[in-house]
Amino acid sequence: MTKIGLIRHGVTEWNDLGKAQGITDVPLNDEGISQAIKLGHRLSEDEKWDMIFTSDLSRAFETAKIIGSRINLPIKSLDKRIREINCGKIEGTTEEERIQIWGENWRDLDLGMETFRDAAIRGIQFVEEINRVYRGKRVLVVSHGALIGLTLQHLLPDRFSTTYIDNTSITILQNIEGNWTCNLYNCTVHLK
């Protein structure tokens, strides 16, 4: 059985401001660092993990590095496939700003955004590769809210018609004899 712990990065300033981040490289703020420390502490008391993969964007990399220091695991790899969805021209804007610039129907415009389907395909290909290459291992993957959510929606559509992923939440996927299950979703008990 392969077990994959999907972790969303800690909070950034843009998260607090409600700005779309996409592939813009925004670092963790102080709260995000604190969240990562708390999750690292939780995971150090939890079961043992074998390796950590992370998006190459700094907010995910910083989160992975903090967690790794708490559970004594180096980062195995930085991978662009598990970056956040590319938000095109809306990166750096709030919902209010998008409405001011492009109008109420801005979602219907071609603003250079990656499609949800394309982002989900990236996520699924990555998860399937981890399962194939590291079968039987326990793998942490530090990524981004939309990428994790879209991956879950396409990998387990009967379970996840919609998703919301909190900062530094952990979601556990398991692959047992070729079938994916999710026993833990968007868990943030370490932040309480």
Tab-separated table of N, CA and C in Angstrom, residues 52-187:
chain	number	residue	atom	x	y	z
A	52	ILE	N	9.877	13.412	1.074
A	52	ILE	CA	9.090	14.621	0.838
A	52	ILE	C	9.370	15.128	-0.577
A	53	PHE	N	8.300	15.394	-1.312
A	53	PHE	CA	8.380	16.082	-2.594
A	53	PHE	C	7.695	17.434	-2.427
A	54	THR	N	8.114	18.418	-3.193
A	54	THR	CA	7.501	19.728	-3.079
A	54	THR	C	7.456	20.441	-4.426
A	55	SER	N	6.477	21.310	-4.550
A	55	SER	CA	6.449	22.260	-5.655
A	55	SER	C	7.715	23.100	-5.575
A	56	ASP	N	8.132	23.641	-6.704
A	56	ASP	CA	9.333	24.478	-6.716
A	56	ASP	C	9.053	25.922	-6.303
A	57	LEU	N	7.789	26.289	-6.078
A	57	LEU	CA	7.475	27.654	-5.644
A	57	LEU	C	7.837	27.810	-4.171
A	58	SER	N	8.375	28.968	-3.795
A	58	SER	CA	8.973	29.139	-2.473
A	58	SER	C	8.010	28.883	-1.317
A	59	ARG	N	6.729	29.220	-1.461
A	59	ARG	CA	5.810	29.001	-0.339
A	59	ARG	C	5.663	27.513	-0.020
A	60	ALA	N	5.699	26.671	-1.031
A	60	ALA	CA	5.639	25.223	-0.812
A	60	ALA	C	7.001	24.698	-0.352
A	61	PHE	N	8.066	25.155	-1.004
A	61	PHE	CA	9.411	24.707	-0.643
A	61	PHE	C	9.734	25.054	0.806
A	62	GLU	N	9.405	26.298	1.228
A	62	GLU	CA	9.660	26.700	2.619
A	62	GLU	C	8.873	25.816	3.587
A	63	THR	N	7.616	25.541	3.258
A	63	THR	CA	6.788	24.685	4.103
A	63	THR	C	7.413	23.292	4.212
A	64	ALA	N	7.824	22.731	3.079
A	64	ALA	CA	8.442	21.400	3.060
A	64	ALA	C	9.744	21.371	3.864
A	65	LYS	N	10.537	22.427	3.721
A	65	LYS	CA	11.816	22.492	4.430
A	65	LYS	C	11.604	22.522	5.945
A	66	ILE	N	10.622	23.302	6.391
A	66	ILE	CA	10.317	23.373	7.829
A	66	ILE	C	9.824	22.021	8.336
A	67	ILE	N	8.894	21.410	7.599
A	67	ILE	CA	8.388	20.090	7.996
A	67	ILE	C	9.527	19.074	8.020
A	68	GLY	N	10.337	19.061	6.975
A	68	GLY	CA	11.461	18.126	6.888
A	68	GLY	C	12.425	18.257	8.052
A	69	SER	N	12.656	19.496	8.507
A	69	SER	CA	13.571	19.698	9.635
A	69	SER	C	12.993	19.124	10.926
A	70	ARG	N	11.663	19.089	11.031
A	70	ARG	CA	11.010	18.565	12.234
A	70	ARG	C	10.930	17.033	12.224
A	71	ILE	N	10.866	16.432	11.039
A	71	ILE	CA	10.735	14.970	10.965
A	71	ILE	C	12.017	14.307	10.451
A	72	ASN	N	13.063	15.122	10.334
A	72	ASN	CA	14.387	14.627	9.962
A	72	ASN	C	14.394	13.959	8.588
A	73	LEU	N	13.758	14.618	7.615
A	73	LEU	CA	13.744	14.126	6.236
A	73	LEU	C	14.164	15.235	5.289
A	74	PRO	N	15.135	14.961	4.430
A	74	PRO	CA	15.479	15.963	3.413
A	74	PRO	C	14.422	15.955	2.307
A	75	ILE	N	14.368	17.040	1.566
A	75	ILE	CA	13.455	17.105	0.422
A	75	ILE	C	14.034	16.256	-0.688
A	76	LYS	N	13.244	15.318	-1.175
A	76	LYS	CA	13.697	14.408	-2.237
A	76	LYS	C	13.777	15.130	-3.574
A	77	SER	N	12.755	15.965	-3.862
A	77	SER	CA	12.733	16.605	-5.172
A	77	SER	C	11.794	17.802	-5.182
A	78	LEU	N	12.158	18.813	-5.977
A	78	LEU	CA	11.275	19.926	-6.305
A	78	LEU	C	10.693	19.615	-7.672
A	79	ASP	N	9.383	19.763	-7.822
A	79	ASP	CA	8.754	19.333	-9.067
A	79	ASP	C	7.760	20.377	-9.559
A	80	LYS	N	7.969	20.871	-10.779
A	80	LYS	CA	7.088	21.890	-11.367
A	80	LYS	C	5.690	21.359	-11.648
A	81	ARG	N	5.538	20.049	-11.770
A	81	ARG	CA	4.210	19.486	-12.055
A	81	ARG	C	3.218	19.722	-10.927
A	82	ILE	N	3.716	19.937	-9.709
A	82	ILE	CA	2.800	20.133	-8.587
A	82	ILE	C	2.752	21.595	-8.151
A	83	ARG	N	3.123	22.489	-9.084
A	83	ARG	CA	2.919	23.924	-8.884
A	83	ARG	C	1.425	24.219	-8.850
A	84	GLU	N	1.098	25.404	-8.371
A	84	GLU	CA	-0.291	25.855	-8.400
A	84	GLU	C	-0.747	26.049	-9.840
A	85	ILE	N	-2.053	26.071	-10.034
A	85	ILE	CA	-2.621	26.350	-11.348
A	85	ILE	C	-2.137	27.730	-11.809
A	86	ASN	N	-1.779	27.841	-13.070
A	86	ASN	CA	-1.333	29.118	-13.630
A	86	ASN	C	-2.566	30.007	-13.801
A	87	CYS	N	-2.592	31.118	-13.103
A	87	CYS	CA	-3.757	32.007	-13.119
A	87	CYS	C	-3.662	33.134	-14.142
A	88	GLY	N	-2.646	33.101	-14.996
A	88	GLY	CA	-2.566	34.067	-16.079
A	88	GLY	C	-2.612	35.506	-15.599
A	89	LYS	N	-3.439	36.316	-16.263
A	89	LYS	CA	-3.502	37.762	-15.993
A	89	LYS	C	-4.121	38.110	-14.646
A	90	ILE	N	-4.810	37.160	-14.004
A	90	ILE	CA	-5.448	37.508	-12.727
A	90	ILE	C	-4.499	37.397	-11.543
A	91	GLU	N	-3.304	36.879	-11.756
A	91	GLU	CA	-2.362	36.750	-10.640
A	91	GLU	C	-2.065	38.128	-10.057
A	92	GLY	N	-2.103	38.192	-8.738
A	92	GLY	CA	-1.837	39.443	-8.038
A	92	GLY	C	-3.069	40.322	-7.854
A	93	THR	N	-4.236	39.833	-8.278
A	93	THR	CA	-5.465	40.625	-8.144
A	93	THR	C	-6.434	39.966	-7.170
A	94	THR	N	-7.294	40.796	-6.585
A	94	THR	CA	-8.376	40.303	-5.738
A	94	THR	C	-9.626	40.153	-6.607
A	95	GLU	N	-10.631	39.501	-6.073
A	95	GLU	CA	-11.908	39.363	-6.782
A	95	GLU	C	-12.478	40.734	-7.132
A	96	GLU	N	-12.424	41.647	-6.192
A	96	GLU	CA	-12.937	43.004	-6.416
A	96	GLU	C	-12.198	43.690	-7.567
A	97	GLU	N	-10.885	43.545	-7.591
A	97	GLU	CA	-10.098	44.150	-8.680
A	97	GLU	C	-10.426	43.508	-10.028
A	98	ARG	N	-10.626	42.191	-10.038
A	98	ARG	CA	-10.964	41.509	-11.288
A	98	ARG	C	-12.298	42.012	-11.843
A	99	ILE	N	-13.259	42.216	-10.966
A	99	ILE	CA	-14.555	42.731	-11.402
A	99	ILE	C	-14.412	44.159	-11.944
A	100	GLN	N	-13.584	44.966	-11.272
A	100	GLN	CA	-13.361	46.339	-11.747
A	100	GLN	C	-12.690	46.364	-13.113
A	101	ILE	N	-11.721	45.482	-13.320
A	101	ILE	CA	-10.946	45.487	-14.567
A	101	ILE	C	-11.694	44.807	-15.709
A	102	TRP	N	-12.253	43.608	-15.458
A	102	TRP	CA	-12.817	42.793	-16.532
A	102	TRP	C	-14.330	42.594	-16.439
A	103	GLY	N	-14.938	43.070	-15.360
A	103	GLY	CA	-16.386	42.935	-15.213
A	103	GLY	C	-16.784	41.678	-14.456
A	104	GLU	N	-18.079	41.590	-14.163
A	104	GLU	CA	-18.632	40.477	-13.387
A	104	GLU	C	-18.359	39.107	-14.015
A	105	ASN	N	-18.295	39.059	-15.322
A	105	ASN	CA	-18.114	37.781	-16.030
A	105	ASN	C	-16.660	37.517	-16.407
A	106	TRP	N	-15.737	37.981	-15.601
A	106	TRP	CA	-14.323	37.822	-15.920
A	106	TRP	C	-13.935	36.349	-16.104
A	107	ARG	N	-14.611	35.427	-15.417
A	107	ARG	CA	-14.297	33.995	-15.543
A	107	ARG	C	-14.555	33.466	-16.954
A	108	ASP	N	-15.410	34.146	-17.699
A	108	ASP	CA	-15.741	33.716	-19.061
A	108	ASP	C	-14.744	34.221	-20.104
A	109	LEU	N	-13.820	35.074	-19.682
A	109	LEU	CA	-12.851	35.662	-20.611
A	109	LEU	C	-11.589	34.800	-20.704
A	110	ASP	N	-10.871	34.937	-21.800
A	110	ASP	CA	-9.579	34.263	-21.940
A	110	ASP	C	-8.512	35.181	-21.347
A	111	LEU	N	-8.154	34.900	-20.101
A	111	LEU	CA	-7.164	35.714	-19.401
A	111	LEU	C	-5.855	34.951	-19.195
A	112	GLY	N	-5.641	33.939	-20.023
A	112	GLY	CA	-4.387	33.193	-19.984
A	112	GLY	C	-4.284	32.189	-18.861
A	113	MET	N	-5.411	31.816	-18.257
A	113	MET	CA	-5.391	30.846	-17.164
A	113	MET	C	-5.287	29.417	-17.684
A	114	GLU	N	-4.559	28.596	-16.966
A	114	GLU	CA	-4.515	27.167	-17.234
A	114	GLU	C	-5.901	26.590	-16.945
A	115	THR	N	-6.333	25.621	-17.709
A	115	THR	CA	-7.649	25.027	-17.456
A	115	THR	C	-7.591	24.132	-16.216
A	116	PHE	N	-8.734	24.002	-15.545
A	116	PHE	CA	-8.824	23.117	-14.391
A	116	PHE	C	-8.457	21.692	-14.788
A	117	ARG	N	-8.894	21.284	-15.958
A	117	ARG	CA	-8.620	19.926	-16.440
A	117	ARG	C	-7.112	19.699	-16.601
A	118	ASP	N	-6.422	20.662	-17.214
A	118	ASP	CA	-4.972	20.521	-17.415
A	118	ASP	C	-4.234	20.456	-16.081
A	119	ALA	N	-4.643	21.279	-15.120
A	119	ALA	CA	-4.005	21.244	-13.798
A	119	ALA	C	-4.261	19.892	-13.124
A	120	ALA	N	-5.491	19.386	-13.231
A	120	ALA	CA	-5.824	18.086	-12.638
A	120	ALA	C	-5.000	16.968	-13.265
A	121	ILE	N	-4.824	17.012	-14.570
A	121	ILE	CA	-4.023	15.995	-15.256
A	121	ILE	C	-2.594	15.994	-14.731
A	122	ARG	N	-2.000	17.182	-14.549
A	122	ARG	CA	-0.646	17.269	-13.976
A	122	ARG	C	-0.597	16.595	-12.616
A	123	GLY	N	-1.589	16.927	-11.764
A	123	GLY	CA	-1.620	16.373	-10.414
A	123	GLY	C	-1.784	14.865	-10.406
A	124	ILE	N	-2.697	14.366	-11.237
A	124	ILE	CA	-2.930	12.927	-11.301
A	124	ILE	C	-1.701	12.196	-11.832
A	125	GLN	N	-1.067	12.729	-12.875
A	125	GLN	CA	0.144	12.090	-13.415
A	125	GLN	C	1.233	12.012	-12.353
A	126	PHE	N	1.372	13.067	-11.554
A	126	PHE	CA	2.381	13.071	-10.502
A	126	PHE	C	2.061	12.006	-9.447
A	127	VAL	N	0.819	11.984	-8.970
A	127	VAL	CA	0.418	11.025	-7.936
A	127	VAL	C	0.557	9.589	-8.437
A	128	GLU	N	0.140	9.340	-9.679
A	128	GLU	CA	0.267	7.996	-10.256
A	128	GLU	C	1.737	7.589	-10.392
A	129	GLU	N	2.592	8.536	-10.754
A	129	GLU	CA	4.021	8.233	-10.854
A	129	GLU	C	4.606	7.896	-9.486
A	130	ILE	N	4.239	8.664	-8.465
A	130	ILE	CA	4.697	8.374	-7.100
A	130	ILE	C	4.269	6.961	-6.706
A	131	ASN	N	3.020	6.618	-6.986
A	131	ASN	CA	2.521	5.294	-6.646
A	131	ASN	C	3.294	4.196	-7.379
A	132	ARG	N	3.615	4.434	-8.639
A	132	ARG	CA	4.323	3.425	-9.446
A	132	ARG	C	5.792	3.288	-9.015
A	133	VAL	N	6.469	4.414	-8.847
A	133	VAL	CA	7.909	4.398	-8.568
A	133	VAL	C	8.211	4.079	-7.098
A	134	TYR	N	7.344	4.538	-6.203
A	134	TYR	CA	7.607	4.384	-4.767
A	134	TYR	C	6.533	3.530	-4.095
A	135	ARG	N	6.122	2.491	-4.794
A	135	ARG	CA	5.077	1.593	-4.286
A	135	ARG	C	5.414	1.114	-2.870
A	136	GLY	N	4.419	1.207	-1.991
A	136	GLY	CA	4.585	0.759	-0.611
A	136	GLY	C	5.208	1.787	0.309
A	137	LYS	N	5.602	2.931	-0.214
A	137	LYS	CA	6.232	3.973	0.604
A	137	LYS	C	5.187	4.947	1.140
A	138	ARG	N	5.633	5.767	2.095
A	138	ARG	CA	4.814	6.839	2.670
A	138	ARG	C	5.460	8.157	2.246
A	139	VAL	N	4.737	8.886	1.385
A	139	VAL	CA	5.315	10.034	0.704
A	139	VAL	C	4.523	11.301	1.032
A	140	LEU	N	5.216	12.345	1.501
A	140	LEU	CA	4.606	13.653	1.696
A	140	LEU	C	4.808	14.491	0.440
A	141	VAL	N	3.757	15.204	0.037
A	141	VAL	CA	3.802	16.056	-1.149
A	141	VAL	C	3.285	17.430	-0.737
A	142	VAL	N	4.155	18.436	-0.766
A	142	VAL	CA	3.753	19.794	-0.401
A	142	VAL	C	3.458	20.555	-1.685
A	143	SER	N	2.212	21.006	-1.798
A	143	SER	CA	1.755	21.617	-3.038
A	143	SER	C	0.841	22.802	-2.732
A	144	HIS	N	-0.219	22.952	-3.505
A	144	HIS	CA	-1.056	24.150	-3.486
A	144	HIS	C	-2.533	23.778	-3.481
A	145	GLY	N	-3.361	24.676	-2.964
A	145	GLY	CA	-4.770	24.400	-2.751
A	145	GLY	C	-5.543	23.971	-3.983
A	146	ALA	N	-5.455	24.762	-5.057
A	146	ALA	CA	-6.222	24.414	-6.264
A	146	ALA	C	-5.702	23.121	-6.880
A	147	LEU	N	-4.384	22.962	-6.941
A	147	LEU	CA	-3.823	21.753	-7.555
A	147	LEU	C	-4.247	20.507	-6.777
A	148	ILE	N	-4.181	20.570	-5.445
A	148	ILE	CA	-4.604	19.425	-4.631
A	148	ILE	C	-6.095	19.166	-4.823
A	149	GLY	N	-6.893	20.208	-4.736
A	149	GLY	CA	-8.340	20.052	-4.872
A	149	GLY	C	-8.753	19.488	-6.217
A	150	LEU	N	-8.174	20.008	-7.286
A	150	LEU	CA	-8.511	19.527	-8.630
A	150	LEU	C	-8.056	18.086	-8.827
A	151	THR	N	-6.911	17.740	-8.273
A	151	THR	CA	-6.427	16.366	-8.351
A	151	THR	C	-7.410	15.423	-7.655
A	152	LEU	N	-7.853	15.796	-6.465
A	152	LEU	CA	-8.816	14.965	-5.734
A	152	LEU	C	-10.128	14.827	-6.494
A	153	GLN	N	-10.615	15.930	-7.059
A	153	GLN	CA	-11.889	15.904	-7.781
A	153	GLN	C	-11.849	14.982	-8.991
A	154	HIS	N	-10.707	14.915	-9.654
A	154	HIS	CA	-10.592	14.067	-10.843
A	154	HIS	C	-10.168	12.636	-10.509
A	155	LEU	N	-9.415	12.463	-9.429
A	155	LEU	CA	-8.977	11.129	-9.033
A	155	LEU	C	-10.116	10.352	-8.350
A	156	LEU	N	-10.906	11.050	-7.541
A	156	LEU	CA	-12.016	10.435	-6.797
A	156	LEU	C	-13.287	11.267	-6.989
A	157	PRO	N	-13.823	11.318	-8.216
A	157	PRO	CA	-14.966	12.202	-8.505
A	157	PRO	C	-16.230	11.863	-7.722
A	158	ASP	N	-16.430	10.611	-7.356
A	158	ASP	CA	-17.611	10.246	-6.584
A	158	ASP	C	-17.557	10.798	-5.156
A	159	ARG	N	-16.360	10.969	-4.651
A	159	ARG	CA	-16.192	11.483	-3.286
A	159	ARG	C	-16.079	12.998	-3.251
A	160	PHE	N	-15.414	13.583	-4.261
A	160	PHE	CA	-15.121	15.015	-4.234
A	160	PHE	C	-15.692	15.732	-5.452
A	161	SER	N	-16.926	16.202	-5.346
A	161	SER	CA	-17.460	17.032	-6.424
A	161	SER	C	-16.941	18.460	-6.271
A	162	THR	N	-16.687	18.870	-5.042
A	162	THR	CA	-16.036	20.149	-4.746
A	162	THR	C	-15.023	19.908	-3.636
A	163	THR	N	-14.090	20.816	-3.523
A	163	THR	CA	-13.091	20.709	-2.464
A	163	THR	C	-12.749	22.095	-1.943
A	164	TYR	N	-12.264	22.143	-0.730
A	164	TYR	CA	-11.625	23.339	-0.196
A	164	TYR	C	-10.438	22.847	0.605
A	165	ILE	N	-9.288	23.412	0.352
A	165	ILE	CA	-8.059	22.955	1.002
A	165	ILE	C	-7.490	24.100	1.839
A	166	ASP	N	-7.426	23.912	3.158
A	166	ASP	CA	-6.880	24.929	4.057
A	166	ASP	C	-5.354	24.928	4.022
A	167	ASN	N	-4.775	26.071	4.374
A	167	ASN	CA	-3.316	26.160	4.464
A	167	ASN	C	-2.800	25.204	5.524
A	168	THR	N	-1.753	24.495	5.203
A	168	THR	CA	-1.064	23.440	5.973
A	168	THR	C	-1.985	22.300	6.387
A	169	SER	N	-3.080	22.115	5.662
A	169	SER	CA	-3.892	20.917	5.917
A	169	SER	C	-3.180	19.714	5.301
A	170	ILE	N	-3.527	18.549	5.824
A	170	ILE	CA	-3.019	17.307	5.243
A	170	ILE	C	-4.206	16.442	4.824
A	171	THR	N	-4.068	15.888	3.631
A	171	THR	CA	-5.046	14.971	3.059
A	171	THR	C	-4.292	13.690	2.730
A	172	ILE	N	-4.813	12.551	3.164
A	172	ILE	CA	-4.116	11.278	2.977
A	172	ILE	C	-4.803	10.454	1.890
A	173	LEU	N	-4.029	10.149	0.848
A	173	LEU	CA	-4.467	9.216	-0.195
A	173	LEU	C	-3.751	7.892	0.018
A	174	GLN	N	-4.455	6.801	-0.219
A	174	GLN	CA	-3.832	5.488	-0.179
A	174	GLN	C	-4.189	4.749	-1.452
A	175	ASN	N	-3.218	4.017	-1.960
A	175	ASN	CA	-3.479	3.176	-3.113
A	175	ASN	C	-3.316	1.730	-2.673
A	176	ILE	N	-4.448	1.022	-2.674
A	176	ILE	CA	-4.463	-0.381	-2.273
A	176	ILE	C	-4.886	-1.194	-3.485
A	177	GLU	N	-3.952	-1.998	-3.987
A	177	GLU	CA	-4.209	-2.859	-5.152
A	177	GLU	C	-4.812	-2.084	-6.325
A	178	GLY	N	-4.247	-0.915	-6.595
A	178	GLY	CA	-4.656	-0.125	-7.763
A	178	GLY	C	-5.845	0.780	-7.554
A	179	ASN	N	-6.413	0.792	-6.350
A	179	ASN	CA	-7.570	1.645	-6.067
A	179	ASN	C	-7.206	2.742	-5.078
A	180	TRP	N	-7.599	3.999	-5.406
A	180	TRP	CA	-7.327	5.129	-4.543
A	180	TRP	C	-8.443	5.309	-3.526
A	181	THR	N	-8.059	5.610	-2.299
A	181	THR	CA	-9.001	5.978	-1.249
A	181	THR	C	-8.469	7.214	-0.541
A	182	CYS	N	-9.348	7.921	0.137
A	182	CYS	CA	-8.943	9.087	0.915
A	182	CYS	C	-9.517	8.927	2.312
A	183	ASN	N	-8.639	8.631	3.266
A	183	ASN	CA	-9.079	8.384	4.638
A	183	ASN	C	-9.051	9.635	5.509
A	184	LEU	N	-8.337	10.656	5.067
A	184	LEU	CA	-8.221	11.897	5.832
A	184	LEU	C	-8.238	13.039	4.829
A	185	TYR	N	-9.113	14.017	5.056
A	185	TYR	CA	-9.272	15.120	4.102
A	185	TYR	C	-9.161	16.465	4.811
A	186	ASN	N	-8.263	17.310	4.316
A	186	ASN	CA	-8.182	18.710	4.741
A	186	ASN	C	-8.082	18.846	6.267
A	187	CYS	N	-7.260	18.040	6.883
A	187	CYS	CA	-7.158	18.003	8.342
A	187	CYS	C	-6.188	19.076	8.860
